[in-house]
CSV table of C-alpha atoms and ligand atoms in Angstrom, one decimal:
chain,number,residue,atom,x,y,z
V,1,GLU,CA,-25.9,0.2,30.0
V,2,PRO,CA,-23.1,-0.1,27.3
V,3,PRO,CA,-24.0,0.9,23.7
V,4,ARG,CA,-25.0,-1.9,21.4
V,5,TYR,CA,-24.1,-2.2,17.8
V,6,ASP,CA,-24.5,-4.9,15.1
V,7,VAL,CA,-21.0,-4.4,13.7
V,8,VAL,CA,-18.1,-2.7,15.3
V,9,VAL,CA,-15.1,-1.9,13.0
V,10,ILE,CA,-11.7,-1.4,14.7
V,11,GLY,CA,-9.5,1.0,12.6
V,12,SER,CA,-10.4,3.8,10.2
V,13,GLY,CA,-7.9,3.1,7.3
V,14,GLY,CA,-9.1,1.9,3.9
V,15,ALA,CA,-10.1,-1.6,5.1
V,16,GLY,CA,-12.1,-0.3,8.1
V,17,LEU,CA,-13.9,2.4,6.2
V,18,ALA,CA,-14.8,0.0,3.3
V,19,ALA,CA,-16.0,-2.6,5.8
V,20,ALA,CA,-18.2,0.0,7.7
V,21,ILE,CA,-19.8,1.3,4.5
V,22,GLN,CA,-20.5,-2.2,3.2
V,23,ALA,CA,-21.9,-3.3,6.5
V,24,SER,CA,-24.1,-0.2,6.7
V,25,ASP,CA,-25.4,-0.9,3.2
V,26,ARG,CA,-26.5,-4.2,4.5
V,27,ASP,CA,-28.8,-2.4,7.0
V,28,THR,CA,-26.8,-2.9,10.1
V,29,LYS,CA,-26.0,-0.4,12.9
V,30,VAL,CA,-22.2,0.3,12.6
V,31,LEU,CA,-19.6,1.9,14.8
V,32,ILE,CA,-16.0,2.7,13.8
V,33,VAL,CA,-13.4,2.9,16.7
V,34,GLU,CA,-10.1,4.6,15.9
V,35,LYS,CA,-7.3,5.2,18.3
V,36,MET,CA,-5.8,8.2,16.5
V,37,SER,CA,-7.4,11.6,16.4
V,38,SER,CA,-7.9,11.6,12.7
V,39,ILE,CA,-9.4,9.2,10.2
V,40,GLY,CA,-7.4,7.5,7.4
V,41,GLY,CA,-4.7,5.3,9.1
V,42,ASN,CA,-1.7,4.5,6.9
V,43,THR,CA,-4.0,4.3,3.9
V,44,ILE,CA,-4.1,8.1,3.6
V,45,LYS,CA,-0.3,7.9,2.7
V,46,ALA,CA,-0.8,5.3,-0.1
V,47,SER,CA,0.8,6.6,-3.2
V,48,VAL,CA,0.6,4.7,-6.4
V,49,GLY,CA,-2.9,3.1,-6.8
V,50,MET,CA,-5.0,0.0,-6.8
V,51,ASN,CA,-4.1,-3.1,-8.9
V,52,ALA,CA,-6.8,-5.1,-10.7
V,53,ALA,CA,-6.8,-7.1,-13.9
V,54,GLY,CA,-9.6,-7.2,-16.4
V,55,THR,CA,-11.4,-4.0,-15.4
V,56,ARG,CA,-13.8,-1.8,-17.4
V,57,PHE,CA,-11.3,1.1,-17.1
V,58,GLN,CA,-8.4,-1.0,-18.5
V,59,LYS,CA,-10.7,-1.9,-21.5
V,60,MET,CA,-11.5,1.8,-22.0
V,61,LYS,CA,-7.8,2.4,-22.4
V,62,GLY,CA,-7.3,-0.5,-24.7
V,63,ILE,CA,-5.3,-2.5,-22.1
V,64,ASP,CA,-5.7,-6.2,-22.6
V,65,ASP,CA,-5.2,-8.0,-19.3
V,66,CYS,CA,-6.1,-11.2,-17.6
V,67,LYS,CA,-6.5,-12.5,-14.0
V,68,GLU,CA,-4.1,-15.4,-14.5
V,69,LYS,CA,-1.2,-13.1,-15.3
V,70,PHE,CA,-2.0,-10.9,-12.3
V,71,TYR,CA,-2.1,-14.0,-10.1
V,72,GLN,CA,1.2,-15.4,-11.4
V,73,GLU,CA,3.1,-12.1,-11.2
V,74,SER,CA,1.9,-11.4,-7.7
V,75,LEU,CA,2.9,-14.9,-6.7
V,76,LYS,CA,6.3,-14.5,-8.3
V,77,GLY,CA,6.7,-11.1,-6.7
V,78,GLY,CA,5.8,-12.6,-3.4
V,79,GLN,CA,8.6,-15.1,-3.8
V,80,GLY,CA,6.0,-17.9,-4.2
V,81,LEU,CA,5.2,-17.6,-0.5
V,82,ASN,CA,1.7,-16.2,-0.9
V,83,ASN,CA,-1.3,-18.2,0.4
V,84,PRO,CA,-2.7,-19.5,-2.9
V,85,GLU,CA,-6.4,-19.4,-1.9
V,86,LEU,CA,-6.2,-15.9,-0.5
V,87,LEU,CA,-4.3,-14.7,-3.5
V,88,ARG,CA,-6.8,-16.3,-5.9
V,89,SER,CA,-9.7,-14.7,-4.1
V,90,PHE,CA,-7.8,-11.3,-4.2
V,91,VAL,CA,-7.3,-11.5,-7.9
V,92,ASP,CA,-10.8,-12.7,-8.7
V,93,ASN,CA,-12.5,-10.0,-6.6
V,94,ALA,CA,-10.3,-7.1,-7.7
V,95,PRO,CA,-12.4,-5.8,-10.7
V,96,GLU,CA,-15.5,-5.8,-8.6
V,97,ALA,CA,-13.8,-3.8,-5.9
V,98,VAL,CA,-12.8,-1.2,-8.5
V,99,GLU,CA,-16.5,-1.0,-9.4
V,100,TRP,CA,-17.6,-0.9,-5.8
V,101,LEU,CA,-15.6,2.3,-5.4
V,102,ALA,CA,-16.8,3.8,-8.7
V,103,ASP,CA,-20.4,3.1,-7.6
V,104,ARG,CA,-19.6,5.3,-4.5
V,105,GLY,CA,-18.1,8.1,-6.5
V,106,ILE,CA,-14.5,7.1,-6.1
V,107,VAL,CA,-13.4,6.6,-9.7
V,108,LEU,CA,-9.9,5.3,-10.4
V,109,ASN,CA,-9.7,5.4,-14.2
V,110,ASP,CA,-6.2,6.4,-14.9
V,111,ILE,CA,-3.8,3.5,-15.1
V,112,THR,CA,-0.1,3.0,-14.5
V,113,ILE,CA,2.3,0.2,-13.6
V,114,THR,CA,4.5,-0.9,-10.6
V,115,GLY,CA,7.5,-3.1,-10.1
V,116,GLY,CA,7.0,-6.8,-10.9
V,117,MET,CA,3.9,-6.3,-13.1
V,118,SER,CA,4.0,-6.7,-16.9
V,119,ILE,CA,0.9,-4.7,-17.7
V,120,ASP,CA,-0.5,-1.3,-16.7
V,121,ARG,CA,-3.0,-2.4,-14.0
V,122,THR,CA,-2.5,0.1,-11.3
V,123,HIS,CA,-5.7,2.2,-11.1
V,124,ARG,CA,-5.4,5.8,-9.9
V,125,PRO,CA,-7.4,9.0,-9.9
V,126,ALA,CA,-8.0,10.7,-13.3
V,127,ASP,CA,-5.8,13.7,-12.2
V,128,ARG,CA,-2.9,11.3,-11.5
V,129,SER,CA,-2.7,12.3,-7.9
V,130,ALA,CA,-1.7,10.0,-5.0
V,131,VAL,CA,-4.4,7.5,-4.4
V,132,GLY,CA,-4.5,7.6,-0.5
V,133,GLY,CA,-5.9,11.1,0.1
V,134,PHE,CA,-8.4,10.7,-2.8
V,135,LEU,CA,-9.5,7.3,-1.5
V,136,ILE,CA,-9.9,8.3,2.1
V,137,SER,CA,-11.8,11.6,1.3
V,138,GLY,CA,-14.1,9.6,-0.9
V,139,LEU,CA,-14.7,6.9,1.7
V,140,VAL,CA,-15.2,9.6,4.5
V,141,ARG,CA,-17.8,11.3,2.2
V,142,ASN,CA,-19.7,7.9,2.0
V,143,ILE,CA,-19.4,7.4,5.8
V,144,SER,CA,-21.0,10.8,6.4
V,145,GLN,CA,-23.8,10.0,4.0
V,146,ARG,CA,-24.8,7.0,6.1
V,147,ASP,CA,-25.8,6.5,9.7
V,148,ILE,CA,-22.4,5.3,10.9
V,149,ASP,CA,-21.0,6.3,14.3
V,150,VAL,CA,-17.3,7.1,14.6
V,151,MET,CA,-15.3,7.3,17.9
V,152,LEU,CA,-11.8,8.9,17.5
V,153,ASP,CA,-9.0,8.9,20.1
V,154,THR,CA,-10.4,5.6,21.3
V,155,ASP,CA,-8.1,2.6,21.7
V,156,VAL,CA,-9.5,-0.9,21.6
V,157,ILE,CA,-7.8,-2.7,24.4
V,158,ASP,CA,-9.7,-6.0,24.5
V,159,ILE,CA,-12.0,-8.2,22.5
V,160,LEU,CA,-14.7,-9.7,24.7
V,161,MET,CA,-15.9,-13.3,24.1
V,162,GLU,CA,-18.9,-15.1,25.5
V,163,ASN,CA,-19.5,-18.8,24.9
V,164,GLY,CA,-16.7,-18.9,22.3
V,165,ALA,CA,-18.1,-16.1,20.2
V,166,VAL,CA,-17.4,-12.4,20.1
V,167,SER,CA,-19.7,-10.2,22.3
V,168,GLY,CA,-18.0,-6.8,22.3
V,169,LEU,CA,-15.0,-4.7,23.0
V,170,ARG,CA,-13.4,-2.8,25.8
V,171,VAL,CA,-12.0,0.6,24.8
V,172,LYS,CA,-10.1,3.3,26.4
V,173,ASN,CA,-11.1,6.8,25.4
V,174,GLU,CA,-9.2,10.2,25.5
V,175,GLU,CA,-10.1,10.7,29.1
V,176,ASN,CA,-8.6,7.3,29.9
V,177,GLU,CA,-12.0,5.9,30.8
V,178,ILE,CA,-12.5,2.2,30.1
V,179,LEU,CA,-15.8,1.6,28.4
V,180,THR,CA,-17.6,-1.6,27.1
V,181,ILE,CA,-19.3,-1.7,23.7
V,182,TYR,CA,-21.5,-4.7,22.7
V,183,ALA,CA,-21.2,-6.0,19.2
V,184,LYS,CA,-22.7,-8.9,17.3
V,185,SER,CA,-19.7,-9.1,15.1
V,186,ILE,CA,-16.5,-7.2,14.7
V,187,VAL,CA,-14.1,-6.3,11.9
V,188,VAL,CA,-10.5,-5.9,12.9
V,189,ALA,CA,-8.8,-3.5,10.4
V,190,THR,CA,-6.0,-2.2,12.5
V,191,GLY,CA,-3.2,-2.2,9.9
V,192,GLY,CA,0.4,-3.4,10.1
V,193,PHE,CA,3.3,-2.8,12.5
V,194,SER,CA,5.9,-1.0,10.5
V,195,ALA,CA,6.0,1.9,13.0
V,196,ASN,CA,6.7,-0.5,15.9
V,197,GLN,CA,10.5,-0.6,15.9
V,198,GLU,CA,10.7,-3.1,18.7
V,199,MET,CA,8.3,-5.5,16.9
V,200,VAL,CA,10.1,-5.1,13.6
V,201,VAL,CA,13.5,-5.7,15.1
V,202,LYS,CA,12.2,-8.7,17.0
V,203,TYR,CA,11.4,-10.5,13.7
V,204,ARG,CA,14.1,-8.8,11.6
V,205,PRO,CA,17.1,-7.7,13.6
V,206,GLU,CA,18.9,-6.3,10.5
V,207,LEU,CA,16.2,-3.6,10.1
V,208,LYS,CA,17.3,-1.8,13.2
V,209,ASP,CA,17.6,1.9,12.6
V,210,PHE,CA,15.8,1.8,9.3
V,211,VAL,CA,13.3,4.7,8.9
V,212,THR,CA,9.7,3.9,8.4
V,213,THR,CA,7.2,5.4,5.9
V,214,ASN,CA,4.3,4.6,8.1
V,215,HIS,CA,2.1,6.8,10.4
V,216,LYS,CA,2.7,6.3,14.1
V,217,GLY,CA,-0.5,4.3,14.7
V,218,ALA,CA,1.0,1.4,12.7
V,219,THR,CA,1.9,-0.4,15.9
V,220,GLY,CA,0.4,-3.9,15.4
V,221,SER,CA,-1.8,-3.7,18.4
V,222,GLY,CA,-4.6,-5.5,16.5
V,223,ILE,CA,-2.4,-8.5,16.1
V,224,ALA,CA,-2.0,-8.7,19.9
V,225,LEU,CA,-5.7,-8.2,20.4
V,226,LEU,CA,-6.5,-11.1,18.2
V,227,GLU,CA,-3.7,-13.3,19.6
V,228,ASN,CA,-5.3,-12.8,23.0
V,229,ILE,CA,-8.5,-14.5,21.8
V,230,GLY,CA,-6.6,-17.3,20.2
V,231,ALA,CA,-5.9,-16.2,16.6
V,232,GLY,CA,-3.1,-17.7,14.7
V,233,THR,CA,-0.4,-15.6,12.9
V,234,VAL,CA,1.6,-16.3,9.7
V,235,ASP,CA,4.7,-14.8,8.0
V,236,MET,CA,5.5,-12.4,10.8
V,237,GLY,CA,9.1,-12.1,9.6
V,238,GLU,CA,8.1,-11.0,6.1
V,239,ILE,CA,8.6,-7.2,6.3
V,240,GLN,CA,8.9,-5.1,3.2
V,241,ILE,CA,11.4,-2.3,2.8
V,242,HIS,CA,10.5,0.2,0.1
V,243,PRO,CA,13.4,1.3,-2.0
V,244,THR,CA,12.6,5.0,-2.5
V,245,VAL,CA,12.3,6.8,0.7
V,246,GLU,CA,13.5,10.4,1.3
V,247,GLN,CA,15.6,9.8,4.5
V,248,THR,CA,15.5,13.1,6.3
V,249,THR,CA,11.7,13.1,6.4
V,250,SER,CA,10.9,9.3,5.9
V,251,TYR,CA,8.7,10.4,3.1
V,252,LEU,CA,7.9,7.8,0.4
V,253,ILE,CA,8.7,8.7,-3.2
V,254,SER,CA,6.0,7.0,-5.1
V,255,GLU,CA,6.6,4.0,-7.4
V,256,ALA,CA,4.5,5.9,-9.9
V,257,ILE,CA,7.6,8.1,-10.6
V,258,ARG,CA,9.5,5.1,-11.9
V,259,GLY,CA,6.3,3.8,-13.4
V,260,GLY,CA,6.1,7.1,-15.3
V,261,GLY,CA,9.6,6.6,-16.7
V,262,ALA,CA,12.2,7.6,-14.0
V,263,ILE,CA,15.5,5.8,-13.5
V,264,LEU,CA,17.7,5.1,-10.5
V,265,VAL,CA,21.3,6.4,-10.6
V,266,SER,CA,24.1,5.8,-8.2
V,267,GLN,CA,26.5,8.5,-6.8
V,268,LYS,CA,28.9,7.4,-9.5
V,269,GLY,CA,26.4,8.5,-12.1
V,270,GLU,CA,25.5,5.0,-13.3
V,271,ARG,CA,22.3,2.9,-13.5
V,272,PHE,CA,22.8,-0.2,-11.4
V,273,PHE,CA,19.6,-2.3,-11.5
V,274,ASN,CA,16.2,-2.8,-13.3
V,275,GLU,CA,14.2,0.0,-11.7
V,276,MET,CA,10.9,-1.9,-12.4
V,277,GLU,CA,11.9,-5.0,-10.4
V,278,THR,CA,10.0,-5.7,-7.2
V,279,ARG,CA,10.6,-3.7,-4.1
V,280,ASP,CA,12.6,-6.3,-2.2
V,281,LYS,CA,15.1,-6.6,-5.1
V,282,VAL,CA,15.4,-2.9,-5.8
V,283,SER,CA,15.9,-2.2,-2.1
V,284,ALA,CA,18.6,-4.9,-1.9
V,285,ALA,CA,20.4,-3.3,-4.9
V,286,ILE,CA,20.5,0.1,-3.3
V,287,ILE,CA,21.7,-1.3,0.0
V,288,GLY,CA,24.4,-3.1,-2.0
V,289,LEU,CA,25.8,0.2,-3.3
V,290,PRO,CA,28.9,1.5,-1.4
V,291,GLU,CA,27.0,4.6,-0.3
V,292,HIS,CA,23.7,2.7,0.5
V,293,TYR,CA,21.6,5.4,-1.3
V,294,ALA,CA,20.8,6.4,-4.9
V,295,TYR,CA,19.0,9.1,-6.8
V,296,ILE,CA,15.7,8.8,-8.6
V,297,VAL,CA,16.2,10.8,-11.8
V,298,PHE,CA,13.5,12.1,-14.1
V,299,ASP,CA,12.7,14.9,-16.6
V,300,GLU,CA,9.8,17.3,-17.2
V,301,GLN,CA,7.7,14.6,-19.0
V,302,VAL,CA,7.7,12.4,-15.9
V,303,ARG,CA,6.8,15.3,-13.7
V,304,LEU,CA,3.8,16.2,-15.8
V,305,ASN,CA,2.6,12.7,-15.6
V,306,ASN,CA,2.6,12.6,-11.8
V,307,LYS,CA,1.0,15.1,-9.5
V,308,ALA,CA,3.1,13.8,-6.6
V,309,ALA,CA,6.2,15.1,-8.2
V,310,ASP,CA,5.1,18.7,-7.6
V,311,GLU,CA,4.5,17.9,-4.0
V,312,TYR,CA,8.1,16.5,-3.7
V,313,ILE,CA,9.4,19.8,-5.3
V,314,GLY,CA,7.2,21.8,-2.8
V,315,ARG,CA,8.6,19.8,0.1
V,316,GLY,CA,12.2,20.6,-1.0
V,317,PHE,CA,13.2,17.0,-1.8
V,318,VAL,CA,14.1,17.7,-5.4
V,319,VAL,CA,17.3,19.0,-7.0
V,320,SER,CA,16.3,20.7,-10.2
V,321,ALA,CA,18.5,21.7,-13.1
V,322,ASP,CA,18.1,23.1,-16.6
V,323,SER,CA,20.5,20.5,-18.1
V,324,PRO,CA,21.8,17.0,-17.3
V,325,ARG,CA,25.2,18.6,-17.0
V,326,GLN,CA,24.0,21.0,-14.4
V,327,LEU,CA,22.2,18.3,-12.5
V,328,ALA,CA,25.4,16.2,-12.3
V,329,ASP,CA,27.2,19.2,-11.0
V,330,LYS,CA,24.6,19.8,-8.3
V,331,LEU,CA,24.7,16.2,-7.2
V,332,ASN,CA,28.5,16.1,-7.1
V,333,MET,CA,28.4,13.3,-9.7
V,334,ASP,CA,30.8,12.4,-12.4
V,335,MET,CA,29.4,14.4,-15.3
V,336,HIS,CA,30.7,12.2,-18.1
V,337,ALA,CA,29.4,9.1,-16.4
V,338,PHE,CA,26.0,10.6,-15.9
V,339,LEU,CA,25.6,12.0,-19.5
V,340,ALA,CA,26.7,8.6,-20.8
V,341,THR,CA,24.1,6.9,-18.6
V,342,LEU,CA,21.3,9.1,-19.9
V,343,GLU,CA,22.4,8.7,-23.5
V,344,ARG,CA,22.6,4.9,-23.2
V,345,TYR,CA,19.2,4.7,-21.4
V,346,ASN,CA,17.6,6.9,-24.1
V,347,VAL,CA,18.8,4.5,-26.8
V,348,PHE,CA,17.3,1.6,-24.8
V,349,VAL,CA,14.0,3.4,-24.8
V,350,GLU,CA,14.1,4.0,-28.5
V,351,LYS,CA,14.8,0.3,-29.1
V,352,GLN,CA,12.5,-0.8,-26.2
V,353,ASN,CA,15.2,-3.0,-25.0
V,354,ASP,CA,17.3,-2.4,-21.9
V,355,GLU,CA,20.5,-4.3,-22.7
V,356,ASP,CA,22.1,-3.5,-19.3
V,357,PHE,CA,19.4,-4.5,-16.8
V,358,GLY,CA,16.5,-6.0,-18.7
V,359,ARG,CA,13.9,-3.4,-17.7
V,360,LYS,CA,10.8,-4.4,-19.7
V,361,THR,CA,8.2,-2.0,-18.5
V,362,ALA,CA,7.8,1.8,-18.2
V,363,LEU,CA,10.5,2.5,-20.8
V,364,ARG,CA,8.1,5.3,-21.6
V,365,HIS,CA,10.1,8.0,-23.2
V,366,PRO,CA,13.7,9.2,-23.4
V,367,ILE,CA,14.9,11.4,-20.5
V,368,HIS,CA,15.7,14.5,-22.5
V,369,GLU,CA,13.1,17.2,-21.7
V,370,GLY,CA,14.3,19.9,-19.2
V,371,PRO,CA,14.1,20.7,-16.4
V,372,PHE,CA,15.8,17.6,-15.0
V,373,TYR,CA,15.2,16.4,-11.5
V,374,ALA,CA,16.8,14.1,-8.9
V,375,ILE,CA,15.7,13.0,-5.4
V,376,GLN,CA,18.2,11.2,-3.1
V,377,ILE,CA,16.6,8.1,-1.7
V,378,ALA,CA,17.3,4.9,0.3
V,379,PRO,CA,15.1,2.1,1.6
V,380,GLY,CA,12.7,2.3,4.6
V,381,VAL,CA,10.4,-0.1,6.4
V,382,HIS,CA,7.1,0.1,4.6
V,383,HIS,CA,4.7,-2.9,4.9
V,384,THR,CA,4.3,-5.9,7.1
V,385,MET,CA,3.2,-8.9,5.0
V,386,GLY,CA,2.6,-11.1,8.1
V,387,GLY,CA,-0.4,-10.9,10.4
V,388,VAL,CA,-3.3,-12.9,11.6
V,389,THR,CA,-4.6,-16.0,9.8
V,390,VAL,CA,-8.0,-15.7,8.0
V,391,ASN,CA,-9.9,-17.9,5.5
V,392,THR,CA,-11.2,-16.7,2.1
V,393,ASN,CA,-14.3,-15.3,3.9
V,394,THR,CA,-12.2,-12.9,6.0
V,395,GLU,CA,-13.1,-15.0,9.1
V,396,VAL,CA,-10.2,-15.0,11.7
V,397,LEU,CA,-8.8,-18.4,12.3
V,398,ASP,CA,-7.4,-19.7,15.6
V,399,VAL,CA,-4.1,-21.5,15.9
V,400,ASN,CA,-5.9,-24.8,15.0
V,401,ASN,CA,-7.4,-23.1,11.8
V,402,GLN,CA,-10.9,-23.0,13.4
V,403,VAL,CA,-13.1,-20.0,12.8
V,404,ILE,CA,-13.4,-17.6,15.8
V,405,PRO,CA,-17.1,-16.8,15.6
V,406,GLY,CA,-18.0,-13.2,14.8
V,407,VAL,CA,-14.5,-12.0,14.3
V,408,PHE,CA,-13.5,-10.8,10.8
V,409,ALA,CA,-10.2,-9.1,9.7
V,410,ALA,CA,-9.1,-7.3,6.6
V,411,GLY,CA,-6.2,-5.2,5.4
V,412,GLU,CA,-2.6,-5.1,6.6
V,413,VAL,CA,-3.4,-6.8,9.9
V,414,VAL,CA,-4.0,-10.0,7.9
V,415,GLY,CA,-1.0,-12.2,6.9
V,416,GLY,CA,-0.4,-14.5,3.9
V,417,ILE,CA,-1.8,-12.7,0.9
V,418,HIS,CA,1.4,-11.0,-0.2
V,419,GLY,CA,3.9,-13.7,0.7
V,420,GLY,CA,7.5,-12.5,1.0
V,421,ASN,CA,7.0,-9.2,-0.9
V,422,ARG,CA,4.0,-7.1,-1.6
V,423,ILE,CA,3.6,-5.7,-5.1
V,424,GLY,CA,3.0,-1.9,-5.3
V,425,GLY,CA,-0.7,-1.3,-5.8
V,426,ASN,CA,-1.7,-4.5,-4.1
V,427,ALA,CA,-2.3,-3.0,-0.7
V,428,VAL,CA,-5.0,-0.7,-1.8
V,429,ALA,CA,-6.6,-3.6,-3.7
V,430,ASP,CA,-6.3,-5.7,-0.6
V,431,ILE,CA,-8.1,-3.3,1.7
V,432,ILE,CA,-11.0,-2.6,-0.6
V,433,ILE,CA,-11.5,-6.3,-1.7
V,434,PHE,CA,-11.3,-7.8,1.7
V,435,GLY,CA,-12.6,-4.7,3.6
V,436,THR,CA,-15.9,-4.9,1.7
V,437,MET,CA,-16.0,-8.7,2.1
V,438,ALA,CA,-15.5,-8.5,5.8
V,439,GLY,CA,-18.1,-5.8,6.1
V,440,ARG,CA,-20.6,-7.8,4.1
V,441,ASN,CA,-20.0,-11.0,6.1
V,442,ALA,CA,-20.0,-9.3,9.5
V,443,ALA,CA,-23.3,-7.7,8.6
V,444,ASN,CA,-24.8,-11.0,7.4
V,445,LEU,CA,-23.8,-12.6,10.7
V,446,ALA,CA,-25.1,-9.8,12.8
V,447,ARG,CA,-28.5,-9.8,11.1
V,448,CYS,CA,-28.9,-13.5,11.8
V,449,SER,CA,-28.0,-13.4,15.5
Q,1,ADP,P1,-5.4,-0.8,6.4
Q,1,ADP,O1,-4.6,-0.3,5.2
Q,1,ADP,O2,-5.3,-2.3,6.6
Q,1,ADP,O3,-6.8,-0.3,6.3
Q,1,ADP,P2,-4.4,1.4,8.0
Q,1,ADP,O4,-3.1,1.4,8.6
Q,1,ADP,O5,-4.8,2.3,6.9
Q,1,ADP,O6,-4.7,-0.2,7.7
Q,1,ADP,O7,-5.5,1.7,9.2
Q,1,ADP,C1,-5.5,1.0,10.4
Q,1,ADP,C2,-6.1,1.9,11.5
Q,1,ADP,O8,-6.4,1.2,12.7
Q,1,ADP,C3,-5.2,3.1,11.8
Q,1,ADP,O9,-5.9,4.3,11.7
Q,1,ADP,C4,-4.8,2.8,13.3
Q,1,ADP,O10,-4.6,4.0,14.1
Q,1,ADP,C5,-6.1,2.0,13.8
Q,1,ADP,N1,-5.8,1.2,15.0
Q,1,ADP,C6,-4.8,0.3,15.2
Q,1,ADP,N2,-4.9,-0.3,16.3
Q,1,ADP,C7,-6.0,0.2,16.9
Q,1,ADP,C8,-6.7,-0.1,18.2
Q,1,ADP,N3,-6.2,-1.0,19.1
Q,1,ADP,N4,-7.8,0.5,18.4
Q,1,ADP,C9,-8.4,1.4,17.6
Q,1,ADP,N5,-7.8,1.7,16.4
Q,1,ADP,C10,-6.6,1.1,16.1
């Protein structure tokens, strides 16, 4: 006799874990199924933080923000393509999602900024470390405090339907056994498809041979599972390349480094773009350079403001020097051009006015405190904005926009929220906001059936 659950969650990234915790808190029996051998999905690699406008933590730091600005800036950053209802729900529910985490001991009370935003609204851990590891370990702690089952190394291969509503799943475990699991409702939280080269190139041929920042489980299999039961998809060609990826390891250099005051410099030793523009635009600017790469340059003050910087140093990505002169020398860069670039940028910081590229945010401090650092970077495939269609209750919609009963989805598997370009810090917000909503709705449905 197959096992029976109220709610089965597919995927153990941030969206899946949040859904499972919330469903369990609604007194339902929950199972998480994960195809990889460890928990955390691509979320564990999330770097910068979680965006929200109008939070308690912003107020504590004297940051005056409002939801309408967050909405408009996310819409502009998304090239106006975002689904307005989903984006509105996202913005409205963001502060509550920050509190939902805090209530569970996952406190994001330090705040920074990302490209395309006008105000510090990216919430991160107090020690300024990368958000992903902190978030996943906090969520896993909450999972272990509850009666939630987890199956690792188990790939969901089919969603089972009965009389038009979900009835369960078929899974393949490590021993290649095919098993059936019954469920009253399911939450599909299987992430995006950035690591599926074939699928990426199908929609965007020009991204062939780009590296990806994603873990290898980001194959988009959840989209296929849902399409098999009739789900619609949207924006599948909207694929984000992230501008600052270390190319030999595909390791992402966090936007928090620029948000802390770093600049981008070409091999010629010159700035070439507003570093705090959105990811699509900064990526295009780097690809437009003759050498198709650039350096992210920062000083000791920026390093001290970002724990991740020490990790990059430890991983050997960083060229360090005692003086700007020495840094230029090590990078084979025209020294006079580089010194002039720093001098000019430092004047812009003092005047809080970037006359060359119109950078308006994170002109935090002059770059003048040694040691000086540089990391060579170029763009890599990072986020797939497209995915399955859902309504504002996280219910999956079929190709005729009708609800598929019992099937909820949240996180990167869902399309439409981020339009043509996702803002840094909006993915972590997305998975917690809609992961908790999916868990709550899936639990409510399971309890009534
Ligand atoms: P999100 O950020 O939306 O939560 P993540 O990429 O962090 O997404 O997590 C998605 C998780 O789903 C990954 O751990 C991935 O291995 C898992 N996953 C993807 N497809 C399947 C599948 N068919 N069966 C089980 N787990 C899956």
